[in-house]
Amino acid sequence: MSAVVPANESAWFRAAFLWWMRRFVARRFHAVRAVRGSAELLARAAAHEGPLVVCCNHQSWWDPLVGLAVHEAWFRGRPFLAPMDRTQLEKFGFFRRLGVFGVDPDDAAGLRPFARYVEERFAADGRAVLMLTPQGKFVDPRCPVEGRPGAAMVAAQHPKARVLSVALEYAFWTDQRPEVFLRAVEVPLPAEVGDTRAWKQAIEDAMNRNAAALAAAVMGRDPAAFDTVAGGGEGRIHPLYDAALRASGRSTSIETAHRGGAR
């Protein structure tokens, strides 16, 4: 059995899936917010001529869809590839049509075939974006990030690659629906740029600092600290009650600005 289940991309399937995904995410979340400065950093990364390696934390079922949304928002036009546990990919095979390939995250012997597959994809298109979760499993966002070496090996083998950390959180603020929060930073180059262990440490350090900074911003509950990427309009209670509030000139959202000085 091959160590890697290759992707089987389909342009028409991707377009149809992304059309559905945008509407699905908009229905399930009140807003998608990026810590100020993150959108600009991602836009600059999108202009990079070499490949990108985007490392995200892994906490929920939503992560693959949010990762696709990040790619759609900032990296559209660049090839997308992402690894998935091959047993799950067998169950959700449609992800192969989007650029997802299958690996066994618990098999150390699969690390080099993983790196070779990514190398082949980078060679085919030097502007490809590898999006992955180095933790390799679901982990509570409050736990320290302990990554597996796949992303580090790719970074060590590709000096032209730019490595980013995108921290994700899902939290409730004042709407009945949760919100998606993200923060992006570039992973600093380690002293030994060709050393996998040095890259692994650099990626883990950046991901942990990034997650802590995002958590602090989310706990601050200040919309001004974020750029609203999508959504964020008035809240919803019930269609009839919402209509009655609007008819009387009142907002349907829960308003807290007047409580700014309260203790």
Short mmCIF file of C-alpha atoms in Angstrom, two decimals:
data_model
loop_
_atom_site.label_atom_id
_atom_site.label_comp_id
_atom_site.label_asym_id
_atom_site.label_seq_id
_atom_site.Cartn_x
_atom_site.Cartn_y
_atom_site.Cartn_z
CA MET A 1 0.00 0.00 0.00
CA SER A 2 1.35 3.42 -0.97
CA ALA A 3 2.44 5.62 1.93
CA VAL A 4 0.67 8.60 0.32
CA VAL A 5 -2.82 8.71 -1.20
CA PRO A 6 -2.42 11.39 -3.88
CA ALA A 7 -4.85 14.21 -4.42
CA ASN A 8 -7.08 14.10 -7.48
CA GLU A 9 -7.99 17.75 -8.09
CA SER A 10 -11.02 18.82 -10.05
CA ALA A 11 -11.45 22.50 -10.94
CA TRP A 12 -15.23 22.30 -11.39
CA PHE A 13 -15.68 20.36 -8.14
CA ARG A 14 -13.55 22.86 -6.24
CA ALA A 15 -15.56 25.80 -7.60
CA ALA A 16 -18.86 24.14 -6.67
CA PHE A 17 -17.60 23.13 -3.22
CA LEU A 18 -16.28 26.61 -2.42
CA TRP A 19 -19.60 28.14 -3.49
CA TRP A 20 -21.36 25.84 -1.01
CA MET A 21 -18.72 26.35 1.70
CA ARG A 22 -18.97 30.15 1.70
CA ARG A 23 -22.69 29.94 2.35
CA PHE A 24 -22.35 27.13 4.89
CA VAL A 25 -19.77 29.03 6.97
CA ALA A 26 -21.81 32.25 6.76
CA ARG A 27 -24.86 30.44 8.17
CA ARG A 28 -22.96 28.79 11.02
CA PHE A 29 -20.78 31.70 12.16
CA HIS A 30 -21.64 35.31 12.96
CA ALA A 31 -18.28 36.61 11.71
CA VAL A 32 -14.76 35.75 10.67
CA ARG A 33 -12.29 38.15 12.27
CA ALA A 34 -8.51 38.52 11.81
CA VAL A 35 -6.30 40.28 14.36
CA ARG A 36 -5.21 43.59 12.85
CA GLY A 37 -2.11 43.20 10.74
CA SER A 38 -2.85 39.56 9.89
CA ALA A 39 -4.69 40.30 6.66
CA GLU A 40 -1.83 42.49 5.44
CA LEU A 41 0.74 39.81 6.30
CA LEU A 42 -1.25 37.15 4.42
CA ALA A 43 -1.61 39.47 1.43
CA ARG A 44 2.16 40.03 1.37
CA ALA A 45 2.73 36.27 1.62
CA ALA A 46 0.38 35.75 -1.32
CA ALA A 47 2.75 37.82 -3.46
CA HIS A 48 5.73 35.60 -2.56
CA GLU A 49 7.19 33.93 -5.64
CA GLY A 50 8.12 30.70 -3.87
CA PRO A 51 5.95 28.08 -2.13
CA LEU A 52 4.14 28.70 1.15
CA VAL A 53 3.87 26.43 4.18
CA VAL A 54 0.94 27.46 6.41
CA CYS A 55 0.85 25.84 9.86
CA CYS A 56 -2.47 25.94 11.74
CA ASN A 57 -3.43 24.60 15.14
CA HIS A 58 -5.95 21.73 15.10
CA GLN A 59 -8.85 21.87 17.53
CA SER A 60 -12.10 21.12 15.73
CA TRP A 61 -14.05 19.62 12.85
CA TRP A 62 -14.17 23.09 11.30
CA ASP A 63 -10.42 23.46 10.73
CA PRO A 64 -10.26 22.03 7.16
CA LEU A 65 -13.13 24.25 6.00
CA VAL A 66 -11.66 27.32 7.67
CA GLY A 67 -8.28 26.48 6.12
CA LEU A 68 -9.95 26.37 2.71
CA ALA A 69 -11.63 29.70 3.48
CA VAL A 70 -8.24 31.23 4.36
CA HIS A 71 -6.81 29.93 1.09
CA GLU A 72 -9.80 31.26 -0.86
CA ALA A 73 -9.56 34.69 0.80
CA TRP A 74 -5.81 35.27 0.42
CA PHE A 75 -4.19 32.61 -1.77
CA ARG A 76 -6.73 32.14 -4.55
CA GLY A 77 -5.00 31.16 -7.77
CA ARG A 78 -2.18 29.33 -5.99
CA PRO A 79 -2.39 25.49 -5.93
CA PHE A 80 -3.74 24.14 -2.64
CA LEU A 81 -2.48 20.95 -1.01
CA ALA A 82 -3.04 19.60 2.47
CA PRO A 83 -2.47 16.26 4.21
CA MET A 84 -5.22 14.30 5.97
CA ASP A 85 -5.26 11.07 7.95
CA ARG A 86 -5.69 8.51 5.18
CA THR A 87 -8.35 6.57 7.13
CA GLN A 88 -10.47 9.73 7.29
CA LEU A 89 -9.75 10.53 3.65
CA GLU A 90 -11.15 7.13 2.71
CA LYS A 91 -14.38 8.16 4.44
CA PHE A 92 -14.45 11.70 3.03
CA GLY A 93 -12.92 11.00 -0.37
CA PHE A 94 -14.30 14.18 -1.95
CA PHE A 95 -11.49 16.11 -0.21
CA ARG A 96 -9.06 14.58 -2.74
CA ARG A 97 -10.85 16.60 -5.42
CA LEU A 98 -9.87 19.76 -3.52
CA GLY A 99 -6.14 19.01 -3.29
CA VAL A 100 -6.06 16.95 -0.08
CA PHE A 101 -3.78 13.91 0.04
CA GLY A 102 -3.72 11.04 2.52
CA VAL A 103 -0.97 10.06 4.96
CA ASP A 104 -0.67 7.97 8.12
CA PRO A 105 0.30 10.55 10.76
CA ASP A 106 1.35 7.83 13.23
CA ASP A 107 3.73 6.02 10.85
CA ALA A 108 7.25 7.45 11.05
CA ALA A 109 8.14 5.57 7.86
CA GLY A 110 5.62 7.73 5.99
CA LEU A 111 7.47 10.99 6.71
CA ARG A 112 9.88 10.78 3.77
CA PRO A 113 7.18 9.76 1.24
CA PHE A 114 5.14 12.72 2.52
CA ALA A 115 8.11 15.06 1.96
CA ARG A 116 8.75 13.59 -1.51
CA TYR A 117 5.12 14.07 -2.51
CA VAL A 118 5.20 17.72 -1.41
CA GLU A 119 8.52 18.19 -3.22
CA GLU A 120 6.94 16.86 -6.43
CA ARG A 121 4.01 19.25 -6.06
CA PHE A 122 6.32 22.20 -5.36
CA ALA A 123 8.40 21.26 -8.42
CA ALA A 124 5.24 21.15 -10.56
CA ASP A 125 4.22 24.63 -9.39
CA GLY A 126 6.59 26.73 -7.33
CA ARG A 127 3.73 28.84 -5.95
CA ALA A 128 1.86 25.96 -4.29
CA VAL A 129 0.49 26.41 -0.76
CA LEU A 130 0.88 23.54 1.71
CA MET A 131 -1.62 23.99 4.54
CA LEU A 132 -1.30 21.57 7.44
CA THR A 133 -1.78 21.07 11.16
CA PRO A 134 1.61 19.99 12.60
CA GLN A 135 -0.07 18.62 15.73
CA GLY A 136 -1.54 15.84 13.59
CA LYS A 137 -4.57 15.36 15.86
CA PHE A 138 -7.31 17.29 17.65
CA VAL A 139 -5.82 19.27 20.55
CA ASP A 140 -7.47 21.77 22.87
CA PRO A 141 -6.28 25.29 21.91
CA ARG A 142 -5.18 25.92 25.49
CA CYS A 143 -2.62 23.10 25.31
CA PRO A 144 0.95 23.88 24.20
CA VAL A 145 1.62 23.03 20.56
CA GLU A 146 3.80 19.97 20.07
CA GLY A 147 4.24 19.51 16.35
CA ARG A 148 5.20 16.56 14.22
CA PRO A 149 8.21 17.01 11.92
CA GLY A 150 6.48 17.04 8.51
CA ALA A 151 6.20 20.82 8.12
CA ALA A 152 9.74 21.26 9.47
CA MET A 153 11.17 18.75 6.99
CA VAL A 154 9.47 20.53 4.08
CA ALA A 155 10.76 23.92 5.27
CA ALA A 156 14.31 22.58 5.69
CA GLN A 157 14.29 21.12 2.17
CA HIS A 158 12.87 24.20 0.45
CA PRO A 159 14.88 27.37 1.19
CA LYS A 160 12.58 29.41 -1.05
CA ALA A 161 9.51 28.45 0.99
CA ARG A 162 7.95 31.01 3.30
CA VAL A 163 6.54 29.51 6.53
CA LEU A 164 3.54 31.04 8.31
CA SER A 165 1.65 30.30 11.50
CA VAL A 166 -2.11 30.88 11.44
CA ALA A 167 -3.70 30.51 14.88
CA LEU A 168 -7.43 29.76 14.99
CA GLU A 169 -10.08 30.06 17.70
CA TYR A 170 -13.83 29.62 17.74
CA ALA A 171 -15.64 31.59 20.43
CA PHE A 172 -18.96 33.20 21.30
CA TRP A 173 -19.14 36.94 21.77
CA THR A 174 -22.58 38.58 21.77
CA ASP A 175 -24.38 36.73 18.97
CA GLN A 176 -26.18 33.39 19.20
CA ARG A 177 -23.67 32.01 16.69
CA PRO A 178 -19.94 31.60 17.36
CA GLU A 179 -17.22 33.55 15.60
CA VAL A 180 -14.00 32.51 13.88
CA PHE A 181 -10.88 34.34 15.01
CA LEU A 182 -7.44 34.10 13.42
CA ARG A 183 -4.01 35.62 13.75
CA ALA A 184 -1.16 35.21 11.28
CA VAL A 185 2.60 35.62 11.76
CA GLU A 186 5.65 34.56 9.80
CA VAL A 187 7.83 31.88 11.35
CA PRO A 188 11.34 33.36 11.80
CA LEU A 189 14.17 31.57 10.03
CA PRO A 190 16.12 29.35 12.45
CA ALA A 191 19.90 29.65 12.66
CA GLU A 192 20.28 26.36 10.77
CA VAL A 193 17.88 26.79 7.87
CA GLY A 194 18.58 23.30 6.50
CA ASP A 195 18.02 21.51 9.80
CA THR A 196 14.65 19.83 10.40
CA ARG A 197 14.97 19.92 14.18
CA ALA A 198 15.74 23.65 14.14
CA TRP A 199 12.69 24.30 11.95
CA LYS A 200 10.50 22.13 14.21
CA GLN A 201 11.48 24.23 17.22
CA ALA A 202 10.99 27.49 15.31
CA ILE A 203 7.52 26.42 14.13
CA GLU A 204 6.43 25.27 17.59
CA ASP A 205 7.68 28.48 19.22
CA ALA A 206 5.92 30.67 16.66
CA MET A 207 2.68 28.69 16.90
CA ASN A 208 2.64 28.87 20.71
CA ARG A 209 3.35 32.61 20.80
CA ASN A 210 0.77 33.21 18.11
CA ALA A 211 -1.92 31.15 19.88
CA ALA A 212 -1.29 33.02 23.16
CA ALA A 213 -1.55 36.41 21.45
CA LEU A 214 -4.77 35.41 19.70
CA ALA A 215 -6.27 34.10 22.95
CA ALA A 216 -5.52 37.43 24.64
CA ALA A 217 -7.18 39.34 21.79
CA VAL A 218 -10.27 37.11 21.85
CA MET A 219 -10.59 37.47 25.63
CA GLY A 220 -10.34 41.24 25.21
CA ARG A 221 -13.61 41.10 23.21
CA ASP A 222 -12.80 44.34 21.39
CA PRO A 223 -13.93 44.31 17.74
CA ALA A 224 -11.56 47.20 17.05
CA ALA A 225 -8.62 44.83 17.59
CA PHE A 226 -9.75 42.83 14.56
CA ASP A 227 -10.48 43.25 10.88
CA THR A 228 -13.83 41.69 10.02
CA VAL A 229 -13.14 39.38 7.09
CA ALA A 230 -16.74 38.19 6.68
CA GLY A 231 -20.08 38.68 8.41
CA GLY A 232 -20.24 40.70 11.60
CA GLY A 233 -23.53 42.45 10.82
CA GLU A 234 -26.55 42.71 13.08
CA GLY A 235 -27.37 39.73 15.23
CA ARG A 236 -30.36 37.46 14.77
CA ILE A 237 -32.94 36.42 17.34
CA HIS A 238 -36.03 35.30 15.42
CA PRO A 239 -37.24 36.54 12.02
CA LEU A 240 -40.49 37.96 13.40
CA TYR A 241 -38.91 39.54 16.46
CA ASP A 242 -36.03 40.89 14.34
CA ALA A 243 -38.57 42.50 11.99
CA ALA A 244 -40.41 44.08 14.93
CA LEU A 245 -37.19 45.53 16.35
CA ARG A 246 -36.19 46.97 12.99
CA ALA A 247 -39.65 48.39 12.45
CA SER A 248 -39.28 50.32 15.71
CA GLY A 249 -35.84 51.57 14.71
CA ARG A 250 -33.93 49.33 17.10
CA SER A 251 -30.98 47.07 16.38
CA THR A 252 -31.28 43.29 16.67
CA SER A 253 -27.77 43.03 18.13
CA ILE A 254 -26.90 42.94 21.81
CA GLU A 255 -25.24 46.28 22.50
CA THR A 256 -22.52 46.58 25.16
CA ALA A 257 -20.68 49.82 24.26
CA HIS A 258 -22.54 51.73 26.97
CA ARG A 259 -21.10 49.33 29.57
CA GLY A 260 -17.50 50.23 28.76
CA GLY A 261 -16.84 51.91 32.11
CA ALA A 262 -18.83 49.52 34.29
CA ARG A 263 -17.15 47.26 36.85
#
